[in-house]
CSV table of C-alpha atoms and ligand atoms in Angstrom, one decimal:
chain,number,residue,atom,x,y,z
A,6,MET,CA,0.0,0.0,0.0
A,7,LYS,CA,1.1,3.6,-0.5
A,8,ILE,CA,1.4,5.3,2.8
A,9,CYS,CA,2.5,8.7,4.1
A,10,VAL,CA,3.7,9.3,7.7
A,11,VAL,CA,3.9,12.9,8.8
A,12,GLY,CA,6.2,13.5,11.8
A,13,ILE,CA,9.3,11.3,11.7
A,14,GLY,CA,10.1,11.1,15.4
A,15,TYR,CA,10.1,8.0,17.7
A,16,VAL,CA,6.6,7.0,16.6
A,17,GLY,CA,6.7,8.1,13.0
A,18,LEU,CA,10.1,6.5,12.1
A,19,VAL,CA,9.2,3.2,13.8
A,20,THR,CA,5.8,3.2,12.0
A,21,ALA,CA,7.3,4.0,8.7
A,22,GLY,CA,10.1,1.5,9.0
A,23,CYS,CA,7.9,-1.4,10.2
A,24,LEU,CA,5.2,-0.7,7.5
A,25,ALA,CA,8.0,-0.6,4.9
A,26,GLU,CA,9.3,-3.9,6.2
A,27,ALA,CA,5.9,-5.4,5.4
A,28,GLY,CA,6.3,-4.4,1.8
A,29,ASN,CA,4.5,-1.0,1.8
A,30,ASN,CA,5.8,2.1,0.2
A,31,ILE,CA,6.2,5.0,2.6
A,32,VAL,CA,6.7,8.7,2.1
A,33,CYS,CA,8.1,10.0,5.4
A,34,VAL,CA,7.5,13.8,5.9
A,35,ASP,CA,8.9,16.0,8.5
A,36,ASN,CA,9.3,19.8,8.7
A,37,ASP,CA,12.7,19.4,10.3
A,38,GLU,CA,15.0,19.8,7.3
A,39,LYS,CA,18.1,18.6,9.2
A,40,LYS,CA,16.4,15.5,10.3
A,41,ILE,CA,15.3,14.7,6.8
A,42,ALA,CA,18.7,15.4,5.3
A,43,ASP,CA,20.3,13.2,8.0
A,44,LEU,CA,17.8,10.4,7.2
A,45,LYS,CA,18.6,10.6,3.5
A,46,ASN,CA,22.3,10.2,4.5
A,47,GLY,CA,21.5,7.2,6.6
A,48,VAL,CA,21.9,9.0,9.9
A,49,ILE,CA,19.2,8.0,12.4
A,50,SER,CA,19.3,10.4,15.3
A,51,ILE,CA,17.3,8.4,17.8
A,52,TYR,CA,18.4,5.4,19.8
A,53,GLU,CA,15.9,2.6,19.3
A,54,PRO,CA,17.1,-1.1,19.2
A,55,GLY,CA,16.6,-2.6,15.7
A,56,LEU,CA,15.4,0.6,14.0
A,57,THR,CA,18.6,1.5,12.2
A,58,GLU,CA,18.8,-1.8,10.4
A,59,ILE,CA,15.1,-1.7,9.3
A,60,VAL,CA,15.3,1.9,8.1
A,61,LYS,CA,18.5,1.4,6.1
A,62,HIS,CA,17.4,-1.8,4.6
A,63,ASN,CA,14.0,-0.4,3.4
A,64,GLU,CA,15.5,2.9,2.2
A,65,LYS,CA,18.0,0.9,0.0
A,66,LEU,CA,15.0,-1.1,-1.5
A,67,GLY,CA,13.2,2.2,-2.3
A,68,ARG,CA,10.3,1.6,0.1
A,69,LEU,CA,11.2,4.6,2.4
A,70,HIS,CA,11.3,8.0,0.9
A,71,PHE,CA,12.3,11.0,3.1
A,72,THR,CA,11.1,14.5,2.3
A,73,THR,CA,9.9,17.8,3.8
A,74,ASP,CA,7.3,18.1,1.0
A,75,LEU,CA,3.9,17.2,2.5
A,76,LYS,CA,2.2,17.7,-0.9
A,77,PHE,CA,4.3,14.9,-2.4
A,78,GLY,CA,3.2,12.7,0.5
A,79,VAL,CA,-0.5,13.5,0.0
A,80,ASP,CA,-0.3,13.1,-3.8
A,81,ASN,CA,1.4,9.7,-3.5
A,82,SER,CA,-0.4,7.9,-0.7
A,83,LEU,CA,-3.8,6.4,0.1
A,84,ILE,CA,-3.4,6.5,3.9
A,85,ILE,CA,-1.8,9.5,5.6
A,86,PHE,CA,-0.7,9.0,9.2
A,87,LEU,CA,-0.2,11.9,11.6
A,88,ALA,CA,2.6,11.2,14.1
A,89,VAL,CA,3.6,14.7,15.1
A,90,GLY,CA,4.3,15.7,18.7
A,91,THR,CA,1.4,16.7,21.1
A,92,PRO,CA,3.3,18.2,24.0
A,93,SER,CA,1.7,19.8,27.1
A,94,ALA,CA,0.6,23.4,26.8
A,95,GLN,CA,1.1,25.8,29.7
A,96,ASP,CA,-2.2,24.9,31.3
A,97,GLY,CA,-1.6,21.2,31.1
A,98,SER,CA,-3.8,20.7,28.1
A,99,CYS,CA,-2.6,18.8,25.0
A,100,ASP,CA,-1.0,21.2,22.5
A,101,LEU,CA,-2.7,20.3,19.2
A,102,SER,CA,-1.1,23.0,17.1
A,103,ALA,CA,1.2,20.6,15.1
A,104,VAL,CA,-1.7,18.1,14.5
A,105,LEU,CA,-4.1,20.9,13.4
A,106,SER,CA,-1.5,22.7,11.2
A,107,VAL,CA,-0.6,19.4,9.5
A,108,ALA,CA,-4.3,18.7,9.0
A,109,ALA,CA,-4.8,22.1,7.3
A,110,GLU,CA,-1.8,21.5,5.1
A,111,ILE,CA,-3.0,18.1,4.1
A,112,ALA,CA,-6.4,19.6,3.2
A,113,GLU,CA,-4.8,22.3,1.1
A,114,ASN,CA,-3.2,19.6,-1.0
A,115,LEU,CA,-6.1,17.1,-1.0
A,116,HIS,CA,-7.7,16.5,-4.4
A,117,GLU,CA,-8.5,12.8,-4.3
A,118,TYR,CA,-9.9,10.5,-1.7
A,119,ARG,CA,-7.6,9.7,1.2
A,120,ILE,CA,-7.7,8.1,4.7
A,121,ILE,CA,-6.3,10.4,7.4
A,122,ALA,CA,-5.2,8.5,10.5
A,123,THR,CA,-4.0,10.0,13.7
A,124,LYS,CA,-1.3,8.1,15.6
A,125,SER,CA,-0.4,11.0,17.9
A,126,THR,CA,-1.9,10.9,21.3
A,127,VAL,CA,-4.8,13.4,21.2
A,128,PRO,CA,-7.6,14.2,23.6
A,129,VAL,CA,-11.2,13.0,23.0
A,130,GLY,CA,-12.9,15.2,20.5
A,131,THR,CA,-9.8,15.8,18.3
A,132,HIS,CA,-11.3,13.7,15.6
A,133,LYS,CA,-14.1,16.3,15.2
A,134,ARG,CA,-11.6,19.2,15.2
A,135,VAL,CA,-9.4,17.7,12.6
A,136,THR,CA,-12.4,16.7,10.4
A,137,GLU,CA,-13.7,20.3,10.6
A,138,VAL,CA,-10.3,21.8,9.7
A,139,ILE,CA,-10.0,19.6,6.7
A,140,LYS,CA,-13.6,20.2,5.6
A,141,SER,CA,-13.1,23.9,5.8
A,142,LYS,CA,-10.3,23.8,3.3
A,143,THR,CA,-11.3,21.2,0.7
A,144,THR,CA,-14.2,19.5,-0.9
A,145,ALA,CA,-12.3,16.3,-1.6
A,146,ALA,CA,-13.6,13.2,0.0
A,147,PHE,CA,-11.7,11.7,2.9
A,148,ASP,CA,-12.2,9.5,6.0
A,149,TYR,CA,-10.7,10.0,9.4
A,150,VAL,CA,-9.4,7.3,11.7
A,151,SER,CA,-8.2,7.5,15.2
A,152,ASN,CA,-5.4,5.0,15.4
A,153,PRO,CA,-3.5,5.6,18.7
A,154,GLU,CA,-0.1,4.1,19.0
A,155,PHE,CA,1.0,1.9,22.0
A,156,LEU,CA,4.6,1.2,21.2
A,157,LYS,CA,7.1,1.7,24.0
A,158,GLU,CA,10.5,3.4,23.5
A,159,GLY,CA,13.2,0.8,23.9
A,160,THR,CA,11.1,-2.0,22.5
A,161,ALA,CA,9.3,0.0,19.8
A,162,VAL,CA,10.1,-2.1,16.8
A,163,GLU,CA,9.2,-5.3,18.6
A,164,ASP,CA,6.0,-3.7,19.9
A,165,PHE,CA,5.0,-2.5,16.4
A,166,MET,CA,5.8,-5.8,14.8
A,167,SER,CA,3.9,-7.8,17.4
A,168,PRO,CA,1.3,-5.5,19.0
A,169,ASP,CA,-1.0,-6.6,21.9
A,170,ARG,CA,-3.8,-5.0,19.9
A,171,ILE,CA,-4.4,-2.4,17.3
A,172,ILE,CA,-7.1,0.2,18.0
A,173,ILE,CA,-8.9,1.4,14.9
A,174,GLY,CA,-11.3,4.3,15.7
A,175,THR,CA,-13.8,4.5,12.8
A,176,THR,CA,-17.2,3.1,12.3
A,177,ASN,CA,-16.9,3.0,8.5
A,178,PRO,CA,-16.7,-0.7,7.4
A,179,GLU,CA,-14.7,0.1,4.2
A,180,VAL,CA,-12.1,2.1,6.1
A,181,GLN,CA,-12.0,-0.7,8.8
A,182,GLY,CA,-11.2,-3.1,6.0
A,183,LYS,CA,-8.4,-1.0,4.5
A,184,MET,CA,-6.8,-0.6,8.0
A,185,ALA,CA,-7.2,-4.3,8.7
A,186,GLN,CA,-5.4,-5.0,5.4
A,187,LEU,CA,-2.5,-2.7,6.3
A,188,TYR,CA,-2.1,-4.2,9.8
A,189,GLY,CA,-2.7,-7.8,8.7
A,190,PRO,CA,1.0,-8.7,8.5
A,191,PHE,CA,1.4,-7.7,12.2
A,192,MET,CA,-1.5,-9.8,13.4
A,193,ARG,CA,-0.1,-13.2,12.6
A,194,ARG,CA,0.7,-14.1,16.2
A,195,GLY,CA,-2.8,-13.7,17.4
A,196,SER,CA,-3.0,-10.0,18.1
A,197,ARG,CA,-6.3,-8.4,17.6
A,198,ILE,CA,-7.7,-5.4,15.8
A,199,LEU,CA,-10.3,-3.7,17.9
A,200,PHE,CA,-12.7,-1.5,16.0
A,201,MET,CA,-14.5,1.3,17.8
A,202,ASP,CA,-15.8,4.9,17.4
A,203,PRO,CA,-13.1,7.6,17.3
A,204,ALA,CA,-13.9,9.1,20.7
A,205,SER,CA,-13.5,5.7,22.4
A,206,ALA,CA,-10.2,5.1,20.5
A,207,GLU,CA,-8.9,8.5,21.6
A,208,MET,CA,-10.0,7.8,25.2
A,209,THR,CA,-8.5,4.3,25.2
A,210,LYS,CA,-5.0,5.7,24.7
A,211,TYR,CA,-5.2,8.0,27.7
A,212,ALA,CA,-6.9,5.3,29.8
A,213,ALA,CA,-4.0,2.9,29.1
A,214,ASN,CA,-1.3,5.4,30.0
A,215,MET,CA,-3.2,6.6,33.0
A,216,MET,CA,-3.6,3.0,34.3
A,217,LEU,CA,0.1,2.3,33.8
A,218,ALA,CA,1.2,5.6,35.5
A,219,ALA,CA,-1.2,4.8,38.4
A,220,ARG,CA,0.4,1.4,39.0
A,221,ILE,CA,3.8,3.0,39.2
A,222,SER,CA,2.6,5.7,41.5
A,223,PHE,CA,0.8,3.2,43.7
A,224,MET,CA,4.1,1.2,44.2
A,225,ASN,CA,6.0,4.4,44.8
A,226,GLU,CA,3.6,5.6,47.5
A,227,LEU,CA,3.8,2.1,49.0
A,228,SER,CA,7.6,2.3,48.9
A,229,ALA,CA,7.6,5.4,51.2
A,230,LEU,CA,5.4,3.5,53.6
A,231,CYS,CA,7.6,0.4,53.4
A,232,GLU,CA,10.6,2.5,54.5
A,233,LYS,CA,8.8,3.7,57.5
A,234,VAL,CA,7.3,0.4,58.7
A,235,GLY,CA,10.2,-1.9,57.9
A,236,ALA,CA,8.8,-3.7,54.9
A,237,ASP,CA,10.6,-4.4,51.6
A,238,ILE,CA,8.9,-3.1,48.5
A,239,GLU,CA,10.7,-5.7,46.3
A,240,LEU,CA,9.2,-8.6,48.3
A,241,VAL,CA,5.8,-6.9,48.2
A,242,ARG,CA,6.1,-6.5,44.5
A,243,HIS,CA,6.8,-10.2,44.0
A,244,GLY,CA,4.0,-10.9,46.5
A,245,ILE,CA,1.3,-9.1,44.6
A,246,GLY,CA,2.7,-9.5,41.1
A,247,SER,CA,2.3,-13.3,41.3
A,248,ASP,CA,-1.5,-12.7,41.6
A,249,SER,CA,-2.8,-13.3,38.1
A,250,ARG,CA,-5.4,-10.6,38.7
A,251,ILE,CA,-2.6,-8.1,39.2
A,252,GLY,CA,0.3,-9.3,37.0
A,253,ARG,CA,3.9,-8.3,37.2
A,254,SER,CA,4.2,-5.3,34.8
A,255,PHE,CA,4.6,-1.7,35.9
A,256,LEU,CA,5.0,-2.6,39.5
A,257,PHE,CA,8.6,-1.3,40.0
A,258,ALA,CA,9.1,1.3,42.6
A,259,GLY,CA,11.8,3.8,41.7
A,260,ILE,CA,12.2,7.5,41.1
A,261,GLY,CA,8.9,8.0,39.3
A,262,TYR,CA,7.7,7.8,35.7
A,263,GLY,CA,8.9,10.2,33.1
A,264,GLY,CA,9.3,10.4,29.3
A,265,SER,CA,7.4,12.1,26.6
A,266,CYS,CA,4.1,10.3,27.3
A,267,PHE,CA,3.0,9.5,30.9
A,268,PRO,CA,3.5,13.0,32.4
A,269,LYS,CA,1.9,14.9,29.6
A,270,ASP,CA,-0.9,12.4,29.1
A,271,VAL,CA,-1.8,12.4,32.8
A,272,ARG,CA,-1.8,16.2,32.7
A,273,ALA,CA,-4.0,16.2,29.6
A,274,LEU,CA,-6.5,13.8,31.1
A,275,ILE,CA,-6.8,16.0,34.2
A,276,HIS,CA,-7.4,19.0,31.9
A,277,THR,CA,-10.0,17.1,29.8
A,278,GLY,CA,-11.8,16.3,33.0
A,279,SER,CA,-11.7,19.9,34.2
A,280,ILE,CA,-13.2,21.3,31.0
A,281,ASN,CA,-15.9,18.7,31.1
A,282,GLY,CA,-16.7,19.2,34.8
A,283,VAL,CA,-15.3,15.9,36.0
A,284,GLU,CA,-12.7,16.0,38.7
A,285,MET,CA,-10.0,13.4,37.9
A,286,THR,CA,-9.1,12.7,41.5
A,287,ILE,CA,-7.0,9.6,40.8
A,288,ALA,CA,-5.1,11.2,38.0
A,289,LYS,CA,-4.3,14.2,40.2
A,290,SER,CA,-3.0,11.9,43.0
A,291,VAL,CA,-1.0,9.8,40.5
A,292,GLN,CA,0.7,13.0,39.4
A,293,ARG,CA,1.3,14.3,43.0
A,294,VAL,CA,2.8,10.9,44.1
A,295,ASN,CA,5.1,11.0,41.1
A,296,ILE,CA,6.5,14.4,41.9
A,297,ASN,CA,6.8,13.5,45.6
A,298,GLN,CA,8.8,10.4,44.7
A,299,GLN,CA,11.3,12.3,42.6
A,300,GLU,CA,11.6,15.0,45.4
A,301,ARG,CA,12.0,12.3,48.1
A,302,PHE,CA,14.9,10.6,46.3
A,303,ALA,CA,16.7,13.8,45.4
A,304,ALA,CA,16.2,15.1,49.0
A,305,ARG,CA,17.7,11.9,50.4
A,306,ILE,CA,20.9,12.7,48.6
A,307,THR,CA,21.0,16.4,49.2
A,308,ASP,CA,20.3,15.8,52.9
A,309,TYR,CA,23.1,13.2,53.1
A,310,PHE,CA,25.6,15.7,51.9
A,311,LYS,CA,24.1,18.7,53.8
A,312,GLY,CA,26.7,21.4,54.7
A,313,ARG,CA,29.1,20.2,52.0
A,314,HIS,CA,27.1,20.6,48.7
A,315,GLU,CA,29.7,22.8,47.0
A,316,LYS,CA,32.4,20.2,47.6
A,317,THR,CA,30.2,17.2,46.5
A,318,ILE,CA,30.8,15.4,43.3
A,319,LEU,CA,28.1,12.8,42.3
A,320,ALA,CA,28.7,10.1,39.7
A,321,VAL,CA,25.4,9.5,37.9
A,322,TRP,CA,24.6,6.4,35.9
A,323,GLY,CA,21.6,7.0,33.6
A,324,LEU,CA,20.1,10.2,32.1
A,325,ALA,CA,17.3,8.8,29.9
A,326,PHE,CA,13.9,8.4,31.4
A,327,LYS,CA,14.2,4.6,31.2
A,328,ALA,CA,16.5,2.0,29.8
A,329,LYS,CA,17.1,1.3,26.1
A,330,THR,CA,16.3,4.8,24.9
A,331,ASP,CA,18.1,8.1,24.6
A,332,ASP,CA,14.9,10.1,25.4
A,333,VAL,CA,15.4,12.6,28.2
A,334,ARG,CA,12.1,14.3,27.9
A,335,GLU,CA,10.7,14.7,31.5
A,336,SER,CA,13.3,12.2,32.7
A,337,PRO,CA,13.2,11.8,36.5
A,338,ALA,CA,17.0,11.6,36.1
A,339,VAL,CA,17.1,15.1,34.7
A,340,TYR,CA,14.8,16.3,37.5
A,341,CYS,CA,17.1,14.9,40.2
A,342,ILE,CA,20.3,16.2,38.5
A,343,LYS,CA,18.8,19.7,38.4
A,344,LYS,CA,18.1,19.5,42.1
A,345,PHE,CA,21.7,18.4,42.7
A,346,LEU,CA,23.0,21.3,40.5
A,347,ASP,CA,20.8,23.8,42.3
A,348,CYS,CA,22.5,22.8,45.5
A,349,GLY,CA,25.9,23.5,44.0
A,350,MET,CA,26.9,19.8,43.5
A,351,GLN,CA,28.9,18.7,40.5
A,352,ILE,CA,27.8,15.8,38.3
A,353,LYS,CA,29.9,13.3,36.4
A,354,ALA,CA,27.3,11.5,34.2
A,355,TYR,CA,27.3,8.4,32.1
A,356,ASP,CA,24.4,6.9,30.0
A,357,PRO,CA,24.9,4.1,27.5
A,358,ALA,CA,22.7,5.8,24.9
A,359,ASP,CA,24.8,9.0,25.3
A,360,PRO,CA,22.0,11.6,25.3
A,361,ALA,CA,24.7,14.0,26.5
A,362,PRO,CA,24.2,16.8,23.9
A,363,VAL,CA,20.9,17.6,25.6
A,364,PHE,CA,22.7,18.0,28.9
A,365,ARG,CA,25.5,20.1,27.4
A,366,GLN,CA,22.8,22.6,26.3
A,367,GLU,CA,21.3,22.7,29.8
A,368,ASP,CA,24.7,22.4,31.4
A,369,ALA,CA,24.7,24.7,34.4
A,370,GLY,CA,28.1,26.4,34.3
A,371,GLY,CA,30.2,23.4,33.4
A,372,LYS,CA,29.0,21.4,36.4
A,373,ILE,CA,28.1,18.3,34.3
A,374,GLN,CA,30.8,16.3,32.8
A,375,THR,CA,29.8,13.4,30.6
A,376,PHE,CA,31.7,10.1,30.1
A,377,GLN,CA,31.8,7.3,27.6
A,378,ASN,CA,32.3,4.7,30.3
A,379,GLY,CA,30.5,4.4,33.6
A,380,TYR,CA,33.6,3.6,35.7
A,381,ASP,CA,35.5,6.7,34.4
A,382,ALA,CA,32.7,8.8,35.9
A,383,LEU,CA,33.4,7.4,39.4
A,384,ASP,CA,36.9,8.8,39.8
A,385,ASN,CA,37.0,11.3,42.7
A,386,ALA,CA,33.2,11.1,43.2
A,387,ASP,CA,31.6,11.1,46.6
A,388,ALA,CA,28.8,8.7,45.7
A,389,LEU,CA,27.3,6.8,42.8
A,390,VAL,CA,23.7,7.6,42.0
A,391,ILE,CA,21.7,5.2,39.7
A,392,LEU,CA,18.9,7.0,37.9
A,393,THR,CA,18.1,4.7,34.9
A,394,ASP,CA,17.6,1.0,34.9
A,395,TRP,CA,19.9,0.0,32.0
A,396,GLN,CA,20.8,-3.6,31.8
A,397,GLU,CA,24.5,-3.0,31.9
A,398,PHE,CA,24.2,-1.4,35.4
A,399,ARG,CA,22.7,-4.6,36.9
A,400,ASN,CA,25.8,-6.6,37.6
A,401,PRO,CA,28.7,-4.1,37.9
A,402,ASP,CA,32.1,-4.6,39.4
A,403,PHE,CA,31.3,-3.6,43.0
A,404,GLU,CA,34.9,-3.9,44.0
A,405,LEU,CA,36.0,-1.4,41.3
A,406,ILE,CA,33.2,0.9,42.3
A,407,ALA,CA,34.3,0.8,46.0
A,408,THR,CA,37.9,1.5,45.0
A,409,LYS,CA,37.1,4.4,42.7
A,410,LEU,CA,34.7,6.3,44.8
A,411,LYS,CA,36.1,8.6,47.5
A,412,LYS,CA,33.8,6.9,50.0
A,413,PRO,CA,31.9,3.9,48.8
A,414,VAL,CA,28.2,4.9,48.8
A,415,ILE,CA,25.5,4.0,46.2
A,416,PHE,CA,22.1,5.7,46.0
A,417,ASP,CA,20.0,3.4,43.8
A,418,GLY,CA,16.9,5.0,42.4
A,419,ARG,CA,15.9,1.8,40.5
A,420,ASN,CA,16.4,-1.0,43.1
A,421,LEU,CA,18.8,-2.8,40.8
A,422,TYR,CA,20.9,-4.6,43.5
A,423,ASP,CA,20.6,-7.1,46.2
A,424,PRO,CA,21.4,-5.1,49.4
A,425,GLU,CA,23.5,-8.0,50.8
A,426,ILE,CA,25.7,-8.2,47.8
A,427,VAL,CA,26.4,-4.5,47.8
A,428,LYS,CA,27.0,-4.4,51.6
A,429,ASN,CA,29.4,-7.4,51.3
A,430,ALA,CA,31.4,-5.4,48.8
A,431,GLY,CA,31.9,-2.8,51.5
A,432,ILE,CA,29.5,-0.3,50.0
A,433,GLU,CA,26.9,1.8,51.9
A,434,TYR,CA,23.7,1.2,50.0
A,435,HIS,CA,20.5,3.3,49.8
A,436,SER,CA,17.6,2.1,47.7
A,437,ILE,CA,13.8,2.6,47.4
A,438,GLY,CA,11.3,1.1,49.8
A,439,ARG,CA,13.8,-1.1,51.5
A,440,GLN,CA,15.8,-0.9,54.7
B,19,LIG,P1,8.7,13.3,18.4
B,19,LIG,O1,8.9,14.6,19.0
B,19,LIG,O2,9.9,12.3,18.6
B,19,LIG,O3,8.4,13.4,16.9
B,19,LIG,C1,7.5,14.3,16.3
B,19,LIG,C2,8.0,14.7,15.0
B,19,LIG,O4,7.0,15.5,14.3
B,19,LIG,C3,9.3,15.5,15.0
B,19,LIG,O5,10.3,14.9,14.1
B,19,LIG,C4,8.9,16.9,14.5
B,19,LIG,O6,9.9,17.5,13.7
B,19,LIG,C5,7.7,16.5,13.6
B,19,LIG,N1,6.8,17.6,13.3
B,19,LIG,C6,6.3,18.5,14.2
B,19,LIG,N2,5.5,19.4,13.6
B,19,LIG,C7,5.5,19.0,12.3
B,19,LIG,C8,4.8,19.6,11.1
B,19,LIG,N3,4.1,20.6,11.2
B,19,LIG,N4,5.0,18.9,10.0
B,19,LIG,C9,5.8,17.8,9.9
B,19,LIG,N5,6.5,17.3,10.9
B,19,LIG,C10,6.3,17.9,12.1
B,19,LIG,O7,7.4,12.7,19.0
B,19,LIG,P2,7.1,11.1,19.3
B,19,LIG,O8,7.7,10.7,20.6
B,19,LIG,O9,7.3,10.3,18.1
B,19,LIG,O10,5.5,11.3,19.6
B,19,LIG,C11,4.6,11.6,18.6
B,19,LIG,C12,3.2,11.3,19.1
B,19,LIG,O11,3.0,10.0,19.4
B,19,LIG,C13,2.8,12.1,20.4
B,19,LIG,O12,1.5,12.5,20.3
B,19,LIG,C14,3.1,11.1,21.5
B,19,LIG,O13,2.3,11.3,22.6
B,19,LIG,C15,2.6,9.8,20.8
B,19,LIG,N6,3.2,8.6,21.3
B,19,LIG,C16,4.5,8.6,21.6
B,19,LIG,C17,5.1,7.4,22.0
B,19,LIG,C18,6.5,7.3,22.4
B,19,LIG,O14,6.9,6.4,23.1
B,19,LIG,N7,7.4,8.3,22.1
B,19,LIG,C19,4.3,6.2,22.1
B,19,LIG,C20,3.0,6.3,21.8
B,19,LIG,C21,2.4,7.5,21.3
């Protein structure tokens, strides 16, 4: 099939690459000229396992075409996906300006029937707004589909190739058929396509992210209580996760959720509630707990070094909001690092995906040094702080850590280690929700 994807970020590039892998021809449109020029030269600016290979392979075969020319994409595709960003606006609502401006530009170039499908996360009712924008600018026929994306950064290619389900928000049987044909190659392992009306599809995406964020905040709140009453959140996690009604996912206590989705989507849901006269009590609490948890962890470290902040150097492992991505948008690691910098501490940071350029921009007066190797960051540091749950941090050389740090102390915001093992290596160990 001939497809256009507008917005070639984490979602757009994975969508385009995976659809091309199934034999479709994809026009990839982005208004970021540098990004498109880089992609044409085989430079993929995001870290996502497996993506580079797929993109390069399909580009070579002519199934991926990169351009800034949206008209070319509209002229040469039956289905046009919107995958542009929908960040938070000042008031917490979802900023739809990119979605609506792309919709208007599509309409200006729409002369033949097309299906317009939104992958971006957009609040309930956006289908009406996009449809109105397009109708106001063209008389050409089109259908609109809400098709929210559920991939996770770090496993995005895998998630797209074998989705738990695909949500198709349209009640038009012909459009349902076309979308089912497009997604057919990804349904072979028993995944399901769920058809529903566009409003329910839009709401489903927020409901999913809200539910997952709520599980994380629940465990984080419980971790604070565990610390007070002498329980161990890791044992509690195993205890409840083995209940088939609860399951094991998204039960890890830590330094809170982050990234480009959960924080903004929880905020947007609260806003949608407020403009519709429904107080989103749970969503507000989930958000509050998340902020508390980040503050609690950062405060534990700043309290520990009270009176000597200016002389403290922290080695930090992990900058991204979670493992297997270079995404630092609303990363709890960034939040904590800012708190440390505000106190006058110095940071020596390492992250396997090297999202360092972002940090260099924000760099407060040269107080962040970045390293290509985690152990090099430890020299002369007063403590090691673990902020992201990368696999390579899980079984480190504790003896080397103990030798390199000025005083062997680890603050682990991800509960990566067995406290006994760390203690036996002669390291003072602080983690979340454990003694
Ligand atoms: P992103 O910021 O990585 O990518 C957005 C892209 O859109 C950028 O390349 C940007 O240059 C481009 N863009 C912006 N305005 C444009 C315009 N007018 N014309 C053409 N291109 C334009 O964002 P993302 O993380 O891929 O997220 C995209 C959407 O998908 C968001 O709504 C997000 O909530 C949702 N989503 C994201 C994830 C995720 O894990 N990142 C998962 C599911 C859903």
